[in-house]
Coordinates of C-alpha atoms in Angstrom, one line a residue:
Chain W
X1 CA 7.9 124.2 -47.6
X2 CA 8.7 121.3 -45.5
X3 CA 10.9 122.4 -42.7
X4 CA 13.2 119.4 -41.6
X5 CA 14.2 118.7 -37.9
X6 CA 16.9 115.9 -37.2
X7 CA 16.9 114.9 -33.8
X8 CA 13.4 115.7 -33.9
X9 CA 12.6 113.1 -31.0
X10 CA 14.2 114.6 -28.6
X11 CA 12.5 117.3 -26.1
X12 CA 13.8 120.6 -28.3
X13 CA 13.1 118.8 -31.5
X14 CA 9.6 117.6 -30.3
X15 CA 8.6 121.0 -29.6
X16 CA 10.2 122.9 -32.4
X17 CA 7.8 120.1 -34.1
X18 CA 4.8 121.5 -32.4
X19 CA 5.3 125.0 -32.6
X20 CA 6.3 125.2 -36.5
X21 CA 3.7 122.8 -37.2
X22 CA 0.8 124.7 -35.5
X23 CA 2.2 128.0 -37.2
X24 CA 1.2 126.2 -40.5
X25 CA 5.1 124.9 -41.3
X26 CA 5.0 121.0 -42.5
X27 CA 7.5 119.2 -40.3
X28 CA 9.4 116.0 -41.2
X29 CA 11.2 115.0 -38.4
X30 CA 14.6 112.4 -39.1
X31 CA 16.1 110.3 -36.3
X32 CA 18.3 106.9 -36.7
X33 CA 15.2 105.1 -35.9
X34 CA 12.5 105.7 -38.3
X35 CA 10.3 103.8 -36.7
X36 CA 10.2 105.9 -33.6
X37 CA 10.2 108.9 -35.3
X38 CA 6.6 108.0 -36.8
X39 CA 5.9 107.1 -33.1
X40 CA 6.8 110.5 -31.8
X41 CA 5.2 112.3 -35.1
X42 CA 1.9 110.6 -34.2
X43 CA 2.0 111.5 -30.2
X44 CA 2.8 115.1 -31.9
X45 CA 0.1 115.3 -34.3
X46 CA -2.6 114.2 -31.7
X47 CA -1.2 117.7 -29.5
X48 CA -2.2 120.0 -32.4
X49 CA -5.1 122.2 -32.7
X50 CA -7.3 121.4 -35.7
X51 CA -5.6 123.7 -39.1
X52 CA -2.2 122.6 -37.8
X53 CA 0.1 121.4 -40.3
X54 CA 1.2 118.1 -40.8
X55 CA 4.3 116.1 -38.9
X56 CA 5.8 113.2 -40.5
X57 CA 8.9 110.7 -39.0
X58 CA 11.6 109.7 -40.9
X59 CA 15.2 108.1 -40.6
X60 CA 17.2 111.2 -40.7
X61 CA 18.6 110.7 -44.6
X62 CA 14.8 110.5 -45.3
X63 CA 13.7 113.9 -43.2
X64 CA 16.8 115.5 -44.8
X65 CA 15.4 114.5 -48.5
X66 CA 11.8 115.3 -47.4
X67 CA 12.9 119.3 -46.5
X68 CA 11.7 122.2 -49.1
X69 CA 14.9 124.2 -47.9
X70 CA 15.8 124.1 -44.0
X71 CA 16.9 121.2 -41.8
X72 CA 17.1 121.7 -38.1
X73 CA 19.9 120.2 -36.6
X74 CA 18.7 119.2 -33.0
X75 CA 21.0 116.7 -31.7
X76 CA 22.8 116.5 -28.5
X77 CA 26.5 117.5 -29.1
X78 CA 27.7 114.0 -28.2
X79 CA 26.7 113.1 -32.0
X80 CA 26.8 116.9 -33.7
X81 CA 30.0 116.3 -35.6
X82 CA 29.5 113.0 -36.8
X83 CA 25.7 113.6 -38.0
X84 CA 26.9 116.7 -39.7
X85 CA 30.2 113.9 -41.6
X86 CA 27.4 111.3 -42.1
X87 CA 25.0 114.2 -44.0
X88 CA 26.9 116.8 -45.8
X89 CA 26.5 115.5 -49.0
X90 CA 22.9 115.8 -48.8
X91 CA 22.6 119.2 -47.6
X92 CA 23.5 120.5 -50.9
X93 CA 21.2 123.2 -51.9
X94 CA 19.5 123.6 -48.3
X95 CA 20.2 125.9 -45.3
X96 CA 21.5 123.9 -42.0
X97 CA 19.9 125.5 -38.6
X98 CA 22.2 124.5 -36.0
X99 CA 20.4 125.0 -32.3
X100 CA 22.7 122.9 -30.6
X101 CA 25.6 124.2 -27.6
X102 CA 28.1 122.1 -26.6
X103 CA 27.3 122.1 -22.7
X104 CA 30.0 120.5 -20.8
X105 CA 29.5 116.7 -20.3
X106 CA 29.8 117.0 -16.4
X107 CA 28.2 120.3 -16.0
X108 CA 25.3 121.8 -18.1
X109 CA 25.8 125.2 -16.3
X110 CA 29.0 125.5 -18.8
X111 CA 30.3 125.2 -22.1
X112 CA 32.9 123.3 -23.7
X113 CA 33.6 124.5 -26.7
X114 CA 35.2 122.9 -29.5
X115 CA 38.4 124.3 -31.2
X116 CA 36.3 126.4 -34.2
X117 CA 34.5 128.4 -31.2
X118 CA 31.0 127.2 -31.4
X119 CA 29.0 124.4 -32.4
X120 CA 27.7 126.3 -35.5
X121 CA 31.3 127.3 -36.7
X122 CA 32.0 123.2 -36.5
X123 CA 29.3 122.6 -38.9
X124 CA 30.1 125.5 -40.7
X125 CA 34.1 123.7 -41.5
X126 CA 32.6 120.6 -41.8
X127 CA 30.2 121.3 -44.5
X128 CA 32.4 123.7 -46.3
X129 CA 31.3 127.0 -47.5
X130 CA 28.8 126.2 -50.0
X131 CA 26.2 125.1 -47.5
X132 CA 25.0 127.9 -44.9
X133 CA 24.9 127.3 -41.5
X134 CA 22.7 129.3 -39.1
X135 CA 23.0 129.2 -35.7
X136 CA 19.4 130.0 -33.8
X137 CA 17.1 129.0 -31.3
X138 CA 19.7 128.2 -28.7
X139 CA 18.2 129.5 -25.7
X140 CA 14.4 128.7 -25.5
X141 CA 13.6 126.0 -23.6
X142 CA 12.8 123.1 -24.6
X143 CA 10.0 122.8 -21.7
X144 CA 8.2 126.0 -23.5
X145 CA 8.3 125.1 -26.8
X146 CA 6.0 122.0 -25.7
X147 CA 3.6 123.9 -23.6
X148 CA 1.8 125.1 -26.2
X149 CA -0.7 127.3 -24.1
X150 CA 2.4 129.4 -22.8
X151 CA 3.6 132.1 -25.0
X152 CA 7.4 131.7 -25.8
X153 CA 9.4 134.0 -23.5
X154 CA 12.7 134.4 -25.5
X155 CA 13.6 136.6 -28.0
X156 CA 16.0 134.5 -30.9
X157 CA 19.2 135.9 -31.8
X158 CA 20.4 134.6 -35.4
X159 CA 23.4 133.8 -36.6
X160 CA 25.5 133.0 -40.1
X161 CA 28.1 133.6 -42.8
X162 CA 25.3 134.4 -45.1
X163 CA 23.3 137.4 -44.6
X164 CA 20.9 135.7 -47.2
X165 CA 20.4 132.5 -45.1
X166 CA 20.2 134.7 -42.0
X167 CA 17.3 136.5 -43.1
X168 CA 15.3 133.7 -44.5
X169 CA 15.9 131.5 -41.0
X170 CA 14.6 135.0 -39.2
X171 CA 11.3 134.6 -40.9
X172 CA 11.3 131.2 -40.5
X173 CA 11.6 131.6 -36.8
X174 CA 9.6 135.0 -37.1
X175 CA 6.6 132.3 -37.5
X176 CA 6.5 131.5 -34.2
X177 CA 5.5 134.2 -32.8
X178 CA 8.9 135.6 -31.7
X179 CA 11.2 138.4 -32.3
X180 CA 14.2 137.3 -34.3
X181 CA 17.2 139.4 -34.2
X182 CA 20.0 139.9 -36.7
X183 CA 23.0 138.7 -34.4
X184 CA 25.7 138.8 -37.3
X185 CA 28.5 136.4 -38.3
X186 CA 28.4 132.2 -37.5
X187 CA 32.1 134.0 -34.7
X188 CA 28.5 135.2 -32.5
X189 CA 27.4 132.2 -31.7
X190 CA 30.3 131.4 -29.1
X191 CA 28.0 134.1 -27.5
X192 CA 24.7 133.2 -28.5
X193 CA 25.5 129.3 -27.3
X194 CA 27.0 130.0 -24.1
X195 CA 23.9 132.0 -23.6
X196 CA 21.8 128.9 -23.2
X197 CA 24.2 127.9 -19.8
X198 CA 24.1 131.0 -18.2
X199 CA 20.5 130.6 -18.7
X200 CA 20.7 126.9 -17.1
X201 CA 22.3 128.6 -14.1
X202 CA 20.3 130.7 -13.7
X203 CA 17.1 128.2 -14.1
X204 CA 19.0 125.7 -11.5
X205 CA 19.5 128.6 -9.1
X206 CA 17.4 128.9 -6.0
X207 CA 18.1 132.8 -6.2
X208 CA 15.3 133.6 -8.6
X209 CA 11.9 133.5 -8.3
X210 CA 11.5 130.7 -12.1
X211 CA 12.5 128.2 -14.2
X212 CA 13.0 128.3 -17.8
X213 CA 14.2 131.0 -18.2
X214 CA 14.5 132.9 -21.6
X215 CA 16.3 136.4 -23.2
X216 CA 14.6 139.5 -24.1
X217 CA 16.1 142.4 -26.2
X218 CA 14.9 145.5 -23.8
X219 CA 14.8 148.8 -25.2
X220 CA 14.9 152.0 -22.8
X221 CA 11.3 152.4 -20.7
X222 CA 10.8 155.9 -22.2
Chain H
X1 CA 32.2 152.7 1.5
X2 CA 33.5 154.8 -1.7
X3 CA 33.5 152.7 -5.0
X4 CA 36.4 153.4 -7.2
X5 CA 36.1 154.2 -11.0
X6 CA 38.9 153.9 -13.2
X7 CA 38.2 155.4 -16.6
X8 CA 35.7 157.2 -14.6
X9 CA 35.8 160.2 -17.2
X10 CA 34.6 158.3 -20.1
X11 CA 30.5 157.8 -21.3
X12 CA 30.2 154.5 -19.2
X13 CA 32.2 155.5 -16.1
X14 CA 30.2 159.0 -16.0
X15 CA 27.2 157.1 -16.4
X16 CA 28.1 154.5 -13.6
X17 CA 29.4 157.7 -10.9
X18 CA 25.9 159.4 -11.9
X19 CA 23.9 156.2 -11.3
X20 CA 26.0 154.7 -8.0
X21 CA 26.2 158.7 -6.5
X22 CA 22.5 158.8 -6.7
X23 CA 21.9 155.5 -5.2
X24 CA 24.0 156.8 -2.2
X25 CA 27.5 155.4 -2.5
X26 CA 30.7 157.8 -2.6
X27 CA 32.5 157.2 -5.7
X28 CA 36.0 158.2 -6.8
X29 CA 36.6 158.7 -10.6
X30 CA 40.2 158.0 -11.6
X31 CA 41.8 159.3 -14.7
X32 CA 45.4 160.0 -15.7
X33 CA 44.8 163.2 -15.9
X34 CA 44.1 164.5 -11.9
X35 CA 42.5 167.4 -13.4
X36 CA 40.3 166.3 -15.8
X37 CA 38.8 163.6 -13.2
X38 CA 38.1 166.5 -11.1
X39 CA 36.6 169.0 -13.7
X40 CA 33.6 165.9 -14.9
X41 CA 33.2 165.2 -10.9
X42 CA 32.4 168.7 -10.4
X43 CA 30.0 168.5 -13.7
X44 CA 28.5 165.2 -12.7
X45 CA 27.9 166.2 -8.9
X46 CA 25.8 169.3 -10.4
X47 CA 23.6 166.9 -12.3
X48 CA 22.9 164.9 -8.6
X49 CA 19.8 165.6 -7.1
X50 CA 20.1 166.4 -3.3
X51 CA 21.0 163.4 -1.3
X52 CA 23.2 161.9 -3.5
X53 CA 26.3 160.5 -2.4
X54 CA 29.7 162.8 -3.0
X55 CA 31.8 161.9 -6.4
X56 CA 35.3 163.1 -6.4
X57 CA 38.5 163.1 -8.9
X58 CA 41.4 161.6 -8.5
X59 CA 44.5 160.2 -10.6
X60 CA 44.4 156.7 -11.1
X61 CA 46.3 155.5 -8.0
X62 CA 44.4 158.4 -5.8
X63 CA 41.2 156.6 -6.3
X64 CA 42.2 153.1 -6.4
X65 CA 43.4 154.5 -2.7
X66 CA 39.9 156.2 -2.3
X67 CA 38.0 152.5 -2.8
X68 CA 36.9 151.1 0.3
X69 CA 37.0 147.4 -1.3
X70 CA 36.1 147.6 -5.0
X71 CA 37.5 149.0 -8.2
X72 CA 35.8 149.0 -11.2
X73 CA 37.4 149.5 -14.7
X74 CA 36.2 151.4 -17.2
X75 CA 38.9 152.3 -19.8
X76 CA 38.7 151.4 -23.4
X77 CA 40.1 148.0 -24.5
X78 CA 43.1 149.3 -26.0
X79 CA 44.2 151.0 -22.8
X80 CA 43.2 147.7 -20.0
X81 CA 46.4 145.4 -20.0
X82 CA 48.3 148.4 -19.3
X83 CA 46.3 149.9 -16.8
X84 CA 46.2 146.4 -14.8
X85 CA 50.0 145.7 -15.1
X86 CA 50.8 149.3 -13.4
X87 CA 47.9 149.1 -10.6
X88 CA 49.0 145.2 -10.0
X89 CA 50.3 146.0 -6.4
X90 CA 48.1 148.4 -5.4
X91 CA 44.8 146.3 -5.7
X92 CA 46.0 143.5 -2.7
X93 CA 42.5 143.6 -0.9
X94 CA 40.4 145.0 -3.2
X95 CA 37.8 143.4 -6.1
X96 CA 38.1 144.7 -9.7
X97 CA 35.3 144.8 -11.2
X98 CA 36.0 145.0 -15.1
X99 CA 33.4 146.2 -17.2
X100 CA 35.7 146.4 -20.2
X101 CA 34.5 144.9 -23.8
X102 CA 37.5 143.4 -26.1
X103 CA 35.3 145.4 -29.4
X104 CA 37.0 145.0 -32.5
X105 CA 39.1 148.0 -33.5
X106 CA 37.9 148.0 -36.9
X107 CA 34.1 146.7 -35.8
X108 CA 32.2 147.5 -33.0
X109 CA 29.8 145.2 -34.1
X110 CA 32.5 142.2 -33.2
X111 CA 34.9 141.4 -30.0
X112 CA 38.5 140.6 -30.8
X113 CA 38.5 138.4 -28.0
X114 CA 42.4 137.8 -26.0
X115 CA 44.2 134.9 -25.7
X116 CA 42.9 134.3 -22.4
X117 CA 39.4 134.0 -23.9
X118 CA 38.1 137.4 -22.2
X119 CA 38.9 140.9 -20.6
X120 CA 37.9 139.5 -17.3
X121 CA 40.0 136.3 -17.9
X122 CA 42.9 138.6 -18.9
X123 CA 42.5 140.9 -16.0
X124 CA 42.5 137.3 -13.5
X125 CA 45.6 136.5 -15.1
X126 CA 47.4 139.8 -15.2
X127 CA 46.0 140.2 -11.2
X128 CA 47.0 137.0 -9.9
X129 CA 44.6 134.6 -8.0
X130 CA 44.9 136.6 -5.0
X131 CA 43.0 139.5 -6.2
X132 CA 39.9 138.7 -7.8
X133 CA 38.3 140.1 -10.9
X134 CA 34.6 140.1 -11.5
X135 CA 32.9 141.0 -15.0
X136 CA 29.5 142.8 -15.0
X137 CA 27.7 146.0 -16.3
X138 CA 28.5 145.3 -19.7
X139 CA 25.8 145.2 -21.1
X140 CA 24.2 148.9 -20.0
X141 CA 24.0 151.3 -22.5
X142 CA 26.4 154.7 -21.6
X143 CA 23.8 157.1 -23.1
X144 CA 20.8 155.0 -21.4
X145 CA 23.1 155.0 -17.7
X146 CA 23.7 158.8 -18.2
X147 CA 19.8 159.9 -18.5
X148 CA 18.8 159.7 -14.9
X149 CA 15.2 159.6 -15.7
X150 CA 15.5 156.6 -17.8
X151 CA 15.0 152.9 -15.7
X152 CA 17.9 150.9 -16.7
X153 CA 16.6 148.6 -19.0
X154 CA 19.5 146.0 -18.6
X155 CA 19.6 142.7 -16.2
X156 CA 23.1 142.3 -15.6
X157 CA 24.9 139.5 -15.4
X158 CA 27.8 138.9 -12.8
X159 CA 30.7 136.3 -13.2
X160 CA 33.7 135.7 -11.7
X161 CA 36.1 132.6 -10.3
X162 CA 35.3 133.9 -6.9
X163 CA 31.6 133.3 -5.5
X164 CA 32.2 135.3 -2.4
X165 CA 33.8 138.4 -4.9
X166 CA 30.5 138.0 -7.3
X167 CA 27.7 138.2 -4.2
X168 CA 29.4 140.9 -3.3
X169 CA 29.3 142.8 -6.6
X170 CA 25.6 141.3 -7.2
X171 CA 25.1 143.5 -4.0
X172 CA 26.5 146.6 -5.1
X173 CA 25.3 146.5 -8.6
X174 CA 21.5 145.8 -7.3
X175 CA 21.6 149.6 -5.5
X176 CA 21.1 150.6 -9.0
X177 CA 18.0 148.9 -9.2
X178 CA 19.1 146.7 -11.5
X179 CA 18.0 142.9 -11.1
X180 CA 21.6 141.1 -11.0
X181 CA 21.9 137.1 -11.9
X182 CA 25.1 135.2 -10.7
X183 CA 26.3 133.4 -14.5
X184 CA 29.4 131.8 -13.2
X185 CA 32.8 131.5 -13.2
X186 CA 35.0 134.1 -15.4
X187 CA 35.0 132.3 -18.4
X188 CA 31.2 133.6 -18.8
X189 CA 32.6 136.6 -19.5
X190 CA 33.6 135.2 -23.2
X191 CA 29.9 135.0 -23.7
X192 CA 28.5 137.9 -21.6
X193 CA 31.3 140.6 -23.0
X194 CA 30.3 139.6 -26.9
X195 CA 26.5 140.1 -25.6
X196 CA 27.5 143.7 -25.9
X197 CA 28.7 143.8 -29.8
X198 CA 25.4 141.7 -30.7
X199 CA 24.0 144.6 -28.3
X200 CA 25.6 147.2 -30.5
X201 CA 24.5 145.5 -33.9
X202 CA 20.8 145.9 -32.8
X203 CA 21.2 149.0 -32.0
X204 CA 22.8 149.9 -35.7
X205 CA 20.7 147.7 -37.6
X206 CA 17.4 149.6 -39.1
X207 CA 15.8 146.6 -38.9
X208 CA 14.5 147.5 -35.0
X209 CA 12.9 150.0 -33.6
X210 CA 15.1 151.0 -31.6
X211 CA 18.5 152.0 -29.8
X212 CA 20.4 151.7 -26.2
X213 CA 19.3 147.8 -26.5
X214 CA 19.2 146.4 -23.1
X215 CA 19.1 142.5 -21.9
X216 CA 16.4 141.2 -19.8
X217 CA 16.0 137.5 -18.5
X218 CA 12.5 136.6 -19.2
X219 CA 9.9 134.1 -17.3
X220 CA 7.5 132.3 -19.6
X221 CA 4.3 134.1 -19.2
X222 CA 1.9 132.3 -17.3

C-alpha cells in the first residue's frame, strides 16, 4: 500500500511524508534527484516515532513505479504540466492526487489560473480520462504538516471526475487524522485551489491574531 | 445609517434584515413588489426583540434611496444582471454589496460561473469603476441567519477591488458578530461564491452529520 509523493522534498511533500508515514502508510517519495530524495527520506525517518512506517527516496519514475495505487503530485506549478507530460504513461492503473495551486508567480496572495480552471482540471486533460485525478490537500500548510506535535487544523475538501477515486483518496486522507469532505467534480477545485491564497492572505495579514491558517466545515452551535 | 436590502423578501435577505435589525442598524428591504416588502417587514419587525433597529419596505429604488452608503444584493442569480443594469445610476455614492451565488440552474451543487469570472466581477463591470462592488455573506446559511438563537457559524470572507469599500463592509458585517477576513480583490469572489455550492453539497450529502454547513478559518491548535 505504498503511497507515492513526487516532489516529496519539498516542504508540503516532506510533511505529507511524515504524517502518512506515522499513520502507518509506506511512503516512497520521487524527485529528479534520487540521490537527495534518499537524503531527505533519511532526515524524515529519523523524525518518526517508533511503529512508523517506512520512507524511501527515489527519482520520481522510480517513486511512481514503487506506488501500490496513489501518487501525490507535490510540485510547484512552475514544473506541474511538464511532470504530469513526462509521467502519464506510467500512471496507468493508479489514482493522481494533485495538491498543487497555481499561485501567481509575483504574488502568492493570488491565483493564476491556467485556461482548464485549475491545476487539477490540467492534469485531468493531460492524462486523459482513463487516469483519475483528485484534487486534495490544497490548503493545509505545509508548516503543520511538519510539526508533528500539532494537530492539523484544516478540514480537506476532495475533488474528482470519479466518485470512485474520490472516495478512496478521502480515506486515504481520512488517515490522518482529519475530516475529508466530498467536494464534487475536478470544475471545484478552481474553488478548493484558490482557497489556499485567500488563506496566504490571510496568514500574511497583520489583522489576525495567527499564522497558518487552515478551513473548518462548521455546523450550527445548537 | 439604514443598510439597504435588495431581494430583501427572500430567505437570505430576511435573514440578513433579522440579524443587522437586531444588531442595531435600520434596514430597508427592497422588492419589486412595494407591498410585499412591506408585509415581511412588518412580519420580521414582530420577530425583533426590543431594541432592535427599525426595518422597513420599500420598492427597489425606495430603498436603494433609504441606504445611507451601502446596498446589498440579494436576488436570485437569474434576476442580478438585470437588477444592476436598471439601479446603475442610482447607486453613484453608494457600495453594493453582492451576496449573489452564480448556482447552476439545473445543480445547486455547482456555480455556472459568468464570463466575467464571478457575480461580483459582473456587478464591477455592469457598475462601472466608480461605484464599487464588494462580495461577502455568501457563505451563511438562510435557515441558520433566520434562527436568531442560533450563533452564526460562518467566518466570512470579504473581497473587493476597493480596500477602503472592503474595511468598510468588514465593519458592518462584524455587528453581526461574525469574525470577517479581508481575501482580496474581486476576483476572490470566483473562489469564495463556489465555496457556497461545495457548502450546499455537504449539506445534501448523507455522508455528514449535518446541515446549514458554515466556514470557519482555523489556527493550528497549540
Amino acid at each position: 500500500m505504498t503511497l507515492a509523493i513526487l516532489g516529496g522534498t519539498g516542504p508540503q511533500g516532506q510533511g505529507l511524508a511524515l504524517r502518512f508515514a506515522r499513520a502507518g502508510v509506506p511512503v516512497a517519495i520521487g524527485s529528479r534527484d534520487a540521490a537527495r530524495a534518499a537524503e531527505i527520506a533519511a532526515e524524515l525517518t529519523a523524525k518518526l516515532p517508533e511503529g512508523s512506517a517506512a520512507i524511501s527516496g527515489h527519482d520520481t519514475d522510480g517513486a511512481v513505479a514503487a506506488a501500490e495505487d496513489m501518487v501525490i503530485l507535490s510540485v510547484p506549478w512552475a514544473g506541474h504540466n511538464a511532470t504530469l507530460e513526462a509521467l502519464k504513461d506510467k500512471l496507468a492503473g493508479k489514482i493522481l492526487i494533485d495538491i498543487v495551486v497555481p499561485l501567481a508567480a509575483d504574488d502568492p496572495k493570488k491565483v493564476d489560473m491556467p485556461p482548464e480552471g485549475s491545476a487539477t482540471e490540467a492534469a485531468q486533460a493531460i492524462l486523459g480520462p482513463e487516469i483519475p485525478v483528485i484534487g486534495a490537500l490544497h490548503n493545509v500548510s505545509a508548516v503543520t504538516l511538519r510539526t508533528l506535535e500539532w494537530d492539523i487544523n484544516c478540514d480537506v475538501l476532495v475533488c474528482g471526475n470519479s466518485l470512485e477515486a474520490r472516495k478512496k483518496v478521502m480515506a486515504l486522507v481520512s488517515k490522518l487524522g482529519v475530516t475529508a469532505y466530498n467536494a464534487g467534480g475536478a470544475e471545484a477545485a478552481r474553488c478548493i485551489e484558490a482557497l489556499t491564497s485567500i488563506l496566504i492572505r490571510i496568514n500574511i495579514s497583520k489583522a489576525v491574531p495567527f499564522t497558518h491558517a487552515g478551513i473548518r466545515i462548521w455546523a450550527p452551535d445548537h
